[in-house]
Amino acid sequence: MNHFQYKNNVLHCEEVPVADIAAQVGTPFYLYSTETLTRHFKAFDQAFTLPHLTCFAAKACSNIALLNLFGKLGGGADIVSGGELFRALKAGVDPRKIVYSGVGKSEEEMRFALRSGILMLNVESHQELETLQGVAASLGVTAPVSFRVNPDVDPKTHAYISTGLAKNKFGIPIDDALHSYLAAREMKNIDIVGVSCHIGSQLTDVSPFVESLQKVKVFVERLAQAGIHISYLDLGGGVGIRYQDEEPPLPAAYAEALEREMQGLACTLILEPGRVIVGNAAILVTKVLYIKQGGKKFIIVDAGMNDLARPSLYDAYHAIQPVVQSSGELEVADVVGPICESGDFLSRGRKVAVCAKGDLLAVMSAGAYGFSMSSNYNSRPRVPEVLVKGHSFHVIRQRETFEDLIAGEVIP
Ligand code: LLP
C-alpha cells in the first residue's frame, strides 16, 4: 500500500497533486510520501516480536530527512561508508544503533566509526580485522566486531545484487569463519559481539533467507562450543518489492520464517532493510520534452540514466504513469532521457500512455537506489528531493546549480 493514488484522474502524493509540486520545483524531481515511509517502516519493524533492531540501509536512500524519520521511529542505520556515517549522525541517528557493513573500509573510516561509538563493524576479511585491531589500539579503544559470513546460498536475484554466493566478493566463507573468530578473540582491542550475513537484494522468496539462517545458526552453535557467545545476529536486508508483478514475501511472513529459525538463540536480531521501506514510497517525476518517430516511437523526457540508473544498469522495470490521466489510450514506445548514450532509457518497448510534449510522467517505485545512485553524468545537476506530509510538502534537497557542478574544481 502506498500513498500515490489518482483522485479525479490526477495523481496525488497523499493530499497534494503531483502537478502542483512540479509547477513549484520544476522537473525532474524525486517525490517521497511520509505516510508511506512511516507505514512501511512500522510494518517491517513491528512484524518482529523477538528482541530486534531495524537498521535502515542508508545506501537505498540516504537523505538526512529520511534517516531522521526512521531514527524517530526507533530505527538505526546500516552504513557502508564514512559519508553514510556522517549523514546518519547529522540526521540524529543514535550511534548505538549504527552498524557498519562493507568489504573495503579505510583506516580513516574505521577511526571515524570507533570515535563515534557505533554498535558494531561487520568485518569481511582477516586483513580488515588486523587493520581494525591496529586502528583501535592507536585510539586506545575496543572495536565491537561481528564477522560477515558468506553462506554460499543462491538468493535467485539479479547477478549484480547477489552477495551470498561463494563467487561473490562479500564476507568470509562460513566454513573458514571460525578461524577468524578464534584469531579475533586473541586480539586485545577487538570485542566480538556478533555474526552477520547478507545474501542479496530484491529477493522474492523467503527460502534463501531461511537456508542461510539455518547455516548461520549451525555456525553460531559451533562458536558457542568454542566458548564464543555473541549478542547480535545481523541478517542483513534483501526483502524484495513489487515493481511489476513480483510477489515478494510480506514483512509478516518474512519475520515469522526468521523467528521460527531463531528459536533457542539468545541474541538480538539486527535487520538492515532498505528497498522494502523506501522502494514504493517515492516516484521520479519527469516531463516530456519531445516525441519523435524514428525507427520506433521515442518519448524523450527530462530525466535520464544519471537521475535513475536502475533501468540502464539492471534492465530494471519501473512502471511509468501519466501524472494526469486522459484518454487511457496506450502505445508502444521507448521512454528515453537526454543523455548521450543509447543505454539511457527508463523503459523500452513497453506500452505507455499516449502523451504529448509538456506532459508529466511518474516513474513509479523509484525510492530505493534512485536518488542515491544518481550522478552528475553529462554535467547534469542532481535533481531535488521533495517530501510530502499530508497537505504540505518540503524540498528536502535543493536542485543542484551549475556552480555546484564545478565546486572544488580548479584550473592550475
Ligand atoms: N545490508 C547490506 C550489507 C547490503 O549490502 C544491502 C544492499 C542491504 C543491507 C539492503 O538491501 P535491501 O533491503 O535494500 O535489498 N542498487 C541495487 C541494489 C544494491 C543492494 C546492495 N546491498 C538496485 O538498485 O537494485
CSV table of C-alpha atoms and ligand atoms in Angstrom, one decimal:
chain,number,residue,atom,x,y,z
A,1,MET,CA,0.0,0.0,0.0
A,2,ASN,CA,1.4,3.4,-0.9
A,3,HIS,CA,0.0,6.9,-1.0
A,4,PHE,CA,0.4,7.7,-4.7
A,5,GLN,CA,-3.1,7.5,-5.9
A,6,TYR,CA,-5.3,9.1,-8.6
A,7,LYS,CA,-8.1,11.4,-7.4
A,8,ASN,CA,-10.3,12.6,-10.3
A,9,ASN,CA,-7.6,11.3,-12.8
A,10,VAL,CA,-4.9,13.4,-11.2
A,11,LEU,CA,-2.0,11.7,-9.4
A,12,HIS,CA,-1.6,12.8,-5.8
A,13,CYS,CA,1.0,12.1,-3.3
A,14,GLU,CA,-1.0,11.9,-0.1
A,15,GLU,CA,-3.2,15.0,-0.3
A,16,VAL,CA,-1.0,17.0,-2.7
A,17,PRO,CA,-1.5,17.0,-6.5
A,18,VAL,CA,1.9,16.0,-8.0
A,19,ALA,CA,1.5,18.6,-10.8
A,20,ASP,CA,1.3,21.4,-8.2
A,21,ILE,CA,4.7,20.4,-6.8
A,22,ALA,CA,6.1,20.2,-10.3
A,23,ALA,CA,4.9,23.7,-11.0
A,24,GLN,CA,6.8,25.0,-8.0
A,25,VAL,CA,10.0,23.0,-8.0
A,26,GLY,CA,10.4,22.2,-11.8
A,27,THR,CA,11.2,18.8,-13.2
A,28,PRO,CA,12.7,16.3,-12.8
A,29,PHE,CA,12.4,15.6,-9.0
A,30,TYR,CA,12.1,12.7,-6.6
A,31,LEU,CA,8.9,12.8,-4.5
A,32,TYR,CA,8.6,10.9,-1.2
A,33,SER,CA,5.5,10.2,0.9
A,34,THR,CA,6.0,10.5,4.7
A,35,GLU,CA,2.9,8.4,5.3
A,36,THR,CA,4.2,5.6,3.1
A,37,LEU,CA,7.7,5.7,4.6
A,38,THR,CA,6.2,5.5,8.1
A,39,ARG,CA,3.8,2.8,7.3
A,40,HIS,CA,6.5,0.6,5.6
A,41,PHE,CA,8.9,1.1,8.4
A,42,LYS,CA,6.4,0.2,11.0
A,43,ALA,CA,5.0,-2.8,9.1
A,44,PHE,CA,8.5,-4.2,8.9
A,45,ASP,CA,9.7,-3.3,12.4
A,46,GLN,CA,6.5,-4.4,14.1
A,47,ALA,CA,6.4,-7.7,12.3
A,48,PHE,CA,9.2,-8.9,14.6
A,49,THR,CA,8.3,-10.0,18.1
A,50,LEU,CA,11.8,-11.1,19.3
A,51,PRO,CA,14.3,-8.5,20.6
A,52,HIS,CA,15.5,-6.8,17.4
A,53,LEU,CA,16.8,-3.6,15.9
A,54,THR,CA,15.8,-2.3,12.5
A,55,CYS,CA,18.8,-0.6,10.9
A,56,PHE,CA,17.6,1.1,7.7
A,57,ALA,CA,20.1,0.5,4.9
A,58,ALA,CA,21.2,4.1,4.2
A,59,LYS,CA,22.5,3.2,0.7
A,60,ALA,CA,19.0,2.7,-0.5
A,61,CYS,CA,18.2,6.4,0.1
A,62,SER,CA,20.4,8.5,2.3
A,63,ASN,CA,18.7,11.9,2.6
A,64,ILE,CA,19.0,13.0,6.2
A,65,ALA,CA,15.3,13.8,6.4
A,66,LEU,CA,14.5,10.1,5.8
A,67,LEU,CA,17.3,8.9,8.2
A,68,ASN,CA,15.9,11.2,10.8
A,69,LEU,CA,12.3,9.9,10.3
A,70,PHE,CA,13.4,6.3,10.7
A,71,GLY,CA,15.5,7.3,13.7
A,72,LYS,CA,12.5,8.9,15.3
A,73,LEU,CA,10.5,5.7,14.7
A,74,GLY,CA,13.1,3.8,16.8
A,75,GLY,CA,15.3,2.6,13.9
A,76,GLY,CA,19.0,2.7,13.4
A,77,ALA,CA,21.2,2.7,10.3
A,78,ASP,CA,23.2,0.3,8.3
A,79,ILE,CA,26.0,2.2,6.7
A,80,VAL,CA,28.8,1.3,4.2
A,81,SER,CA,31.0,4.4,4.2
A,82,GLY,CA,32.3,7.3,6.2
A,83,GLY,CA,29.9,9.5,4.2
A,84,GLU,CA,26.9,7.5,5.3
A,85,LEU,CA,28.1,7.6,8.9
A,86,PHE,CA,28.3,11.4,8.6
A,87,ARG,CA,24.8,11.5,7.3
A,88,ALA,CA,23.4,9.2,9.9
A,89,LEU,CA,24.9,11.2,12.7
A,90,LYS,CA,23.8,14.5,11.2
A,91,ALA,CA,20.3,13.0,11.0
A,92,GLY,CA,20.4,12.3,14.7
A,93,VAL,CA,20.5,8.5,14.5
A,94,ASP,CA,21.7,7.1,17.8
A,95,PRO,CA,25.3,5.8,17.2
A,96,ARG,CA,24.5,2.8,19.3
A,97,LYS,CA,22.0,1.8,16.6
A,98,ILE,CA,24.5,2.1,13.7
A,99,VAL,CA,26.1,-1.0,12.1
A,100,TYR,CA,28.9,-0.6,9.5
A,101,SER,CA,29.0,-3.1,6.6
A,102,GLY,CA,31.2,-3.3,3.5
A,103,VAL,CA,34.3,-5.1,2.2
A,104,GLY,CA,36.6,-2.1,1.9
A,105,LYS,CA,36.6,0.2,5.0
A,106,SER,CA,39.6,2.5,5.1
A,107,GLU,CA,41.5,3.3,8.2
A,108,GLU,CA,40.0,6.8,8.3
A,109,GLU,CA,36.6,5.4,8.1
A,110,MET,CA,37.4,2.9,10.9
A,111,ARG,CA,38.7,5.7,13.1
A,112,PHE,CA,35.5,7.8,12.4
A,113,ALA,CA,33.3,4.8,13.3
A,114,LEU,CA,35.2,4.0,16.5
A,115,ARG,CA,35.3,7.6,17.7
A,116,SER,CA,31.5,7.8,17.1
A,117,GLY,CA,30.8,4.8,19.3
A,118,ILE,CA,28.8,2.8,16.8
A,119,LEU,CA,27.2,-0.5,17.7
A,120,MET,CA,29.4,-2.8,15.6
A,121,LEU,CA,31.6,-3.1,12.5
A,122,ASN,CA,30.9,-6.1,10.2
A,123,VAL,CA,34.3,-7.3,9.3
A,124,GLU,CA,34.7,-9.1,6.0
A,125,SER,CA,38.4,-10.3,5.8
A,126,HIS,CA,41.4,-11.2,8.0
A,127,GLN,CA,43.3,-8.2,6.8
A,128,GLU,CA,40.5,-5.9,7.7
A,129,LEU,CA,40.4,-7.4,11.2
A,130,GLU,CA,44.2,-6.8,11.6
A,131,THR,CA,43.8,-3.3,10.4
A,132,LEU,CA,40.9,-2.6,12.7
A,133,GLN,CA,42.9,-4.0,15.7
A,134,GLY,CA,45.7,-1.6,14.8
A,135,VAL,CA,43.3,1.4,14.5
A,136,ALA,CA,41.5,0.6,17.7
A,137,ALA,CA,44.8,0.2,19.6
A,138,SER,CA,46.1,3.5,18.3
A,139,LEU,CA,42.9,5.2,19.6
A,140,GLY,CA,43.1,3.2,22.9
A,141,VAL,CA,39.6,1.8,22.4
A,142,THR,CA,38.0,-1.6,21.8
A,143,ALA,CA,36.3,-2.3,18.5
A,144,PRO,CA,32.9,-4.1,18.6
A,145,VAL,CA,33.1,-6.6,15.8
A,146,SER,CA,30.8,-9.0,14.0
A,147,PHE,CA,32.1,-11.0,11.1
A,148,ARG,CA,30.1,-11.2,7.9
A,149,VAL,CA,29.9,-14.8,6.9
A,150,ASN,CA,29.3,-15.9,3.4
A,151,PRO,CA,26.9,-18.9,3.5
A,152,ASP,CA,27.1,-19.8,-0.2
A,153,VAL,CA,23.3,-19.6,-0.8
A,154,ASP,CA,21.7,-18.6,-4.1
A,155,PRO,CA,19.3,-15.7,-3.5
A,156,LYS,CA,17.9,-16.1,-7.0
A,157,THR,CA,18.1,-12.4,-7.9
A,158,HIS,CA,19.9,-10.3,-10.4
A,159,ALA,CA,23.6,-11.3,-10.6
A,160,TYR,CA,24.9,-7.8,-9.7
A,161,ILE,CA,22.9,-7.7,-6.4
A,162,SER,CA,23.5,-11.3,-5.3
A,163,THR,CA,26.1,-11.2,-2.5
A,164,GLY,CA,25.9,-14.5,-0.6
A,165,LEU,CA,27.4,-16.9,-3.1
A,166,ALA,CA,31.0,-18.3,-2.8
A,167,LYS,CA,31.9,-16.5,-6.0
A,168,ASN,CA,30.8,-13.1,-4.6
A,169,LYS,CA,33.3,-10.8,-3.0
A,170,PHE,CA,31.4,-10.5,0.2
A,171,GLY,CA,32.1,-12.0,3.7
A,172,ILE,CA,34.3,-14.8,4.9
A,173,PRO,CA,33.3,-18.3,3.7
A,174,ILE,CA,31.2,-19.7,6.6
A,175,ASP,CA,33.4,-22.8,6.8
A,176,ASP,CA,36.6,-20.7,7.4
A,177,ALA,CA,35.0,-18.1,9.7
A,178,LEU,CA,35.7,-20.0,13.0
A,179,HIS,CA,39.4,-19.2,12.4
A,180,SER,CA,38.6,-15.5,12.2
A,181,TYR,CA,36.7,-15.6,15.4
A,182,LEU,CA,39.5,-17.5,17.2
A,183,ALA,CA,42.0,-15.0,15.9
A,184,ALA,CA,39.9,-12.1,16.9
A,185,ARG,CA,39.5,-13.5,20.5
A,186,GLU,CA,43.2,-13.2,20.9
A,187,MET,CA,43.3,-9.5,19.9
A,188,LYS,CA,43.5,-7.0,22.7
A,189,ASN,CA,41.4,-4.3,21.1
A,190,ILE,CA,38.7,-6.4,19.5
A,191,ASP,CA,35.4,-7.3,21.2
A,192,ILE,CA,33.4,-10.0,19.4
A,193,VAL,CA,29.7,-9.1,19.6
A,194,GLY,CA,28.0,-10.7,16.6
A,195,VAL,CA,27.7,-12.6,13.4
A,196,SER,CA,26.3,-11.0,10.2
A,197,CYS,CA,25.2,-12.2,6.9
A,198,HIS,CA,23.5,-10.6,3.8
A,199,ILE,CA,22.8,-12.6,0.8
A,200,GLY,CA,21.4,-10.2,-1.8
A,201,SER,CA,18.7,-7.7,-2.7
A,202,GLN,CA,15.3,-7.8,-4.2
A,203,LEU,CA,14.6,-11.4,-3.0
A,204,THR,CA,11.1,-12.5,-3.8
A,205,ASP,CA,11.2,-15.8,-1.9
A,206,VAL,CA,11.9,-16.4,1.8
A,207,SER,CA,13.6,-19.8,1.3
A,208,PRO,CA,17.1,-18.4,0.6
A,209,PHE,CA,16.8,-16.3,3.8
A,210,VAL,CA,15.8,-19.4,5.8
A,211,GLU,CA,18.5,-21.5,4.2
A,212,SER,CA,21.2,-19.0,5.1
A,213,LEU,CA,19.8,-18.5,8.6
A,214,GLN,CA,20.0,-22.3,9.1
A,215,LYS,CA,23.6,-22.3,8.1
A,216,VAL,CA,24.4,-19.3,10.3
A,217,LYS,CA,22.6,-21.0,13.3
A,218,VAL,CA,24.8,-24.1,13.0
A,219,PHE,CA,27.8,-21.7,12.9
A,220,VAL,CA,26.6,-19.8,16.0
A,221,GLU,CA,26.4,-23.2,17.8
A,222,ARG,CA,30.0,-24.0,16.7
A,223,LEU,CA,31.1,-20.7,18.1
A,224,ALA,CA,29.4,-21.4,21.4
A,225,GLN,CA,31.2,-24.8,21.6
A,226,ALA,CA,34.4,-22.8,21.2
A,227,GLY,CA,33.3,-20.6,24.1
A,228,ILE,CA,32.4,-17.6,21.9
A,229,HIS,CA,29.0,-16.2,22.7
A,230,ILE,CA,27.5,-13.5,20.6
A,231,SER,CA,24.9,-10.8,21.4
A,232,TYR,CA,23.8,-9.9,17.9
A,233,LEU,CA,22.8,-11.8,14.8
A,234,ASP,CA,22.6,-9.4,11.8
A,235,LEU,CA,20.7,-10.9,9.0
A,236,GLY,CA,21.1,-8.0,6.5
A,237,GLY,CA,18.5,-6.7,4.2
A,238,GLY,CA,17.1,-8.0,0.9
A,239,VAL,CA,13.3,-8.4,1.0
A,240,GLY,CA,12.0,-7.5,-2.4
A,241,ILE,CA,9.2,-5.3,-3.5
A,242,ARG,CA,6.6,-5.3,-6.3
A,243,TYR,CA,7.8,-3.3,-9.3
A,244,GLN,CA,5.6,-5.1,-11.8
A,245,ASP,CA,4.1,-8.5,-10.9
A,246,GLU,CA,6.6,-9.9,-8.4
A,247,GLU,CA,5.1,-11.5,-5.3
A,248,PRO,CA,7.7,-10.8,-2.6
A,249,PRO,CA,7.0,-12.1,1.0
A,250,LEU,CA,5.1,-9.7,3.2
A,251,PRO,CA,7.1,-8.5,6.2
A,252,ALA,CA,4.9,-10.7,8.5
A,253,ALA,CA,5.7,-13.8,6.5
A,254,TYR,CA,9.4,-12.9,6.4
A,255,ALA,CA,9.5,-12.2,10.2
A,256,GLU,CA,7.7,-15.3,11.0
A,257,ALA,CA,10.0,-17.5,8.9
A,258,LEU,CA,13.1,-16.0,10.5
A,259,GLU,CA,11.7,-16.1,14.1
A,260,ARG,CA,10.8,-19.7,13.7
A,261,GLU,CA,14.5,-20.5,13.0
A,262,MET,CA,15.7,-18.1,15.7
A,263,GLN,CA,14.1,-20.2,18.5
A,264,GLY,CA,16.7,-21.1,21.1
A,265,LEU,CA,19.1,-18.4,20.0
A,266,ALA,CA,19.5,-15.9,22.8
A,267,CYS,CA,20.7,-12.9,20.8
A,268,THR,CA,19.2,-9.7,19.4
A,269,LEU,CA,18.3,-9.8,15.8
A,270,ILE,CA,19.5,-7.0,13.6
A,271,LEU,CA,17.8,-6.3,10.2
A,272,GLU,CA,19.0,-4.0,7.5
A,273,PRO,CA,16.1,-3.4,5.2
A,274,GLY,CA,16.4,-0.7,2.5
A,275,ARG,CA,14.3,-1.3,-0.6
A,276,VAL,CA,11.2,-2.7,1.2
A,277,ILE,CA,10.9,0.5,3.3
A,278,VAL,CA,11.6,3.2,0.6
A,279,GLY,CA,11.1,1.5,-2.8
A,280,ASN,CA,7.4,2.1,-3.2
A,281,ALA,CA,7.5,5.3,-1.1
A,282,ALA,CA,8.7,7.6,-3.9
A,283,ILE,CA,8.4,8.4,-7.5
A,284,LEU,CA,10.5,10.3,-10.0
A,285,VAL,CA,8.5,13.0,-11.8
A,286,THR,CA,9.7,13.9,-15.2
A,287,LYS,CA,8.4,16.0,-18.1
A,288,VAL,CA,8.0,15.0,-21.8
A,289,LEU,CA,10.4,17.2,-23.8
A,290,TYR,CA,9.8,15.8,-27.3
A,291,ILE,CA,8.1,13.0,-29.1
A,292,LYS,CA,9.7,11.6,-32.1
A,293,GLN,CA,9.1,8.8,-34.5
A,294,GLY,CA,12.3,7.2,-35.7
A,295,GLY,CA,12.6,3.5,-36.5
A,296,LYS,CA,10.3,3.4,-33.5
A,297,LYS,CA,8.5,5.8,-31.3
A,298,PHE,CA,10.6,7.7,-28.7
A,299,ILE,CA,9.2,9.7,-25.8
A,300,ILE,CA,12.1,11.9,-24.8
A,301,VAL,CA,11.8,13.1,-21.2
A,302,ASP,CA,13.9,15.4,-19.0
A,303,ALA,CA,15.1,12.6,-16.6
A,304,GLY,CA,17.9,10.3,-17.7
A,305,MET,CA,20.1,7.5,-16.6
A,306,ASN,CA,22.1,9.8,-14.4
A,307,ASP,CA,18.9,10.5,-12.4
A,308,LEU,CA,17.7,6.9,-12.3
A,309,ALA,CA,20.3,4.3,-13.2
A,310,ARG,CA,18.4,1.2,-12.5
A,311,PRO,CA,16.8,0.6,-15.9
A,312,SER,CA,20.1,1.0,-17.7
A,313,LEU,CA,22.2,-0.8,-15.1
A,314,TYR,CA,20.0,-3.8,-14.3
A,315,ASP,CA,17.4,-3.6,-17.0
A,316,ALA,CA,15.1,-3.0,-14.1
A,317,TYR,CA,11.3,-2.4,-14.6
A,318,HIS,CA,9.7,0.8,-13.3
A,319,ALA,CA,6.1,1.4,-14.2
A,320,ILE,CA,5.6,4.8,-16.0
A,321,GLN,CA,2.3,6.5,-15.5
A,322,PRO,CA,0.9,9.8,-16.6
A,323,VAL,CA,0.5,12.4,-13.8
A,324,VAL,CA,-2.8,13.4,-15.4
A,325,GLN,CA,-4.8,10.5,-16.9
A,326,SER,CA,-6.5,11.4,-20.1
A,327,SER,CA,-7.8,9.1,-22.8
A,328,GLY,CA,-6.4,5.9,-21.3
A,329,GLU,CA,-5.0,5.0,-24.7
A,330,LEU,CA,-1.7,3.1,-24.8
A,331,GLU,CA,1.0,2.8,-27.4
A,332,VAL,CA,4.4,1.0,-27.6
A,333,ALA,CA,7.2,3.5,-27.2
A,334,ASP,CA,10.7,3.8,-25.6
A,335,VAL,CA,10.8,6.4,-22.8
A,336,VAL,CA,14.4,7.8,-23.0
A,337,GLY,CA,16.4,10.5,-21.4
A,338,PRO,CA,18.6,13.3,-22.7
A,339,ILE,CA,22.0,11.5,-22.0
A,340,CYS,CA,24.2,10.8,-25.0
A,341,GLU,CA,24.1,7.0,-24.8
A,342,SER,CA,21.7,4.5,-26.3
A,343,GLY,CA,21.6,2.8,-22.8
A,344,ASP,CA,19.8,5.9,-21.5
A,345,PHE,CA,16.3,4.7,-21.1
A,346,LEU,CA,13.6,4.5,-18.5
A,347,SER,CA,11.6,1.8,-20.3
A,348,ARG,CA,11.9,0.1,-23.7
A,349,GLY,CA,9.4,-1.4,-26.0
A,350,ARG,CA,6.6,-1.2,-23.5
A,351,LYS,CA,3.1,0.1,-23.7
A,352,VAL,CA,2.8,3.5,-22.2
A,353,ALA,CA,0.1,6.1,-22.1
A,354,VAL,CA,-0.1,8.2,-25.2
A,355,CYS,CA,1.4,11.5,-24.3
A,356,ALA,CA,2.3,14.9,-25.7
A,357,LYS,CA,5.1,17.4,-25.3
A,358,GLY,CA,4.9,19.0,-21.9
A,359,ASP,CA,3.1,16.2,-20.2
A,360,LEU,CA,4.3,15.0,-16.8
A,361,LEU,CA,5.1,11.3,-16.2
A,362,ALA,CA,5.6,9.5,-12.9
A,363,VAL,CA,8.3,6.8,-12.8
A,364,MET,CA,7.0,4.6,-10.0
A,365,SER,CA,8.8,2.6,-7.3
A,366,ALA,CA,11.8,4.9,-7.5
A,367,GLY,CA,12.6,5.4,-3.8
A,368,ALA,CA,15.2,2.7,-3.4
A,369,TYR,CA,18.5,3.2,-5.1
A,370,GLY,CA,17.0,6.0,-7.1
A,371,PHE,CA,18.4,9.3,-5.9
A,372,SER,CA,21.2,7.6,-4.0
A,373,MET,CA,22.6,6.2,-7.3
A,374,SER,CA,22.1,9.4,-9.3
A,375,SER,CA,25.1,11.2,-10.7
A,376,ASN,CA,26.2,14.3,-12.5
A,377,TYR,CA,27.0,12.5,-15.7
A,378,ASN,CA,26.7,14.8,-18.8
A,379,SER,CA,27.2,17.6,-16.2
A,380,ARG,CA,23.5,17.4,-15.2
A,381,PRO,CA,22.8,18.9,-11.8
A,382,ARG,CA,21.2,16.4,-9.5
A,383,VAL,CA,17.5,16.8,-9.1
A,384,PRO,CA,15.7,17.9,-5.9
A,385,GLU,CA,14.1,15.6,-3.4
A,386,VAL,CA,10.7,16.6,-2.1
A,387,LEU,CA,8.9,15.1,0.9
A,388,VAL,CA,5.1,15.3,1.3
A,389,LYS,CA,3.3,15.1,4.5
A,390,GLY,CA,-0.5,15.3,4.3
A,391,HIS,CA,-1.4,18.6,2.6
A,392,SER,CA,2.1,20.1,2.6
A,393,PHE,CA,5.5,19.4,1.1
A,394,HIS,CA,9.1,20.3,1.8
A,395,VAL,CA,12.1,20.4,-0.5
A,396,ILE,CA,14.5,18.1,1.5
A,397,ARG,CA,17.3,18.5,-1.0
A,398,GLN,CA,17.6,21.5,-3.4
A,399,ARG,CA,18.2,21.1,-7.1
A,400,GLU,CA,21.9,21.4,-7.7
A,401,THR,CA,23.1,24.5,-9.6
A,402,PHE,CA,25.8,24.8,-12.3
A,403,GLU,CA,28.0,26.3,-9.6
A,404,ASP,CA,27.6,23.2,-7.6
A,405,LEU,CA,28.8,21.2,-10.6
A,406,ILE,CA,32.3,22.8,-10.5
A,407,ALA,CA,32.6,23.3,-6.8
A,408,GLY,CA,36.1,22.1,-5.8
A,409,GLU,CA,37.4,22.2,-9.4
A,410,VAL,CA,40.5,24.4,-10.2
A,411,ILE,CA,42.3,25.3,-13.4
A,412,PRO,CA,46.0,25.0,-12.4
B,1,LLP,N1,22.7,-4.8,4.0
B,1,LLP,C1,23.8,-4.9,3.2
B,1,LLP,C2,25.0,-5.4,3.8
B,1,LLP,C3,23.6,-4.6,1.8
B,1,LLP,O1,24.7,-4.8,1.0
B,1,LLP,C4,22.4,-4.2,1.3
B,1,LLP,C5,22.2,-3.9,-0.1
B,1,LLP,C6,21.3,-4.0,2.2
B,1,LLP,C7,21.5,-4.3,3.6
B,1,LLP,C8,20.0,-3.5,1.8
B,1,LLP,O2,19.3,-4.4,1.0
B,1,LLP,P1,17.8,-4.2,0.5
B,1,LLP,O3,16.9,-4.4,1.8
B,1,LLP,O4,17.7,-2.8,0.0
B,1,LLP,O5,17.6,-5.2,-0.5
B,1,LLP,N2,21.5,-0.9,-6.4
B,1,LLP,C9,20.8,-2.1,-6.4
B,1,LLP,C10,20.7,-2.7,-5.0
B,1,LLP,C11,22.0,-2.9,-4.4
B,1,LLP,C12,21.9,-3.6,-3.0
B,1,LLP,C13,23.2,-3.6,-2.3
B,1,LLP,N3,23.1,-4.0,-0.9
B,1,LLP,C14,19.4,-1.9,-7.0
B,1,LLP,O6,19.1,-0.8,-7.5
B,1,LLP,O7,18.6,-2.9,-7.2
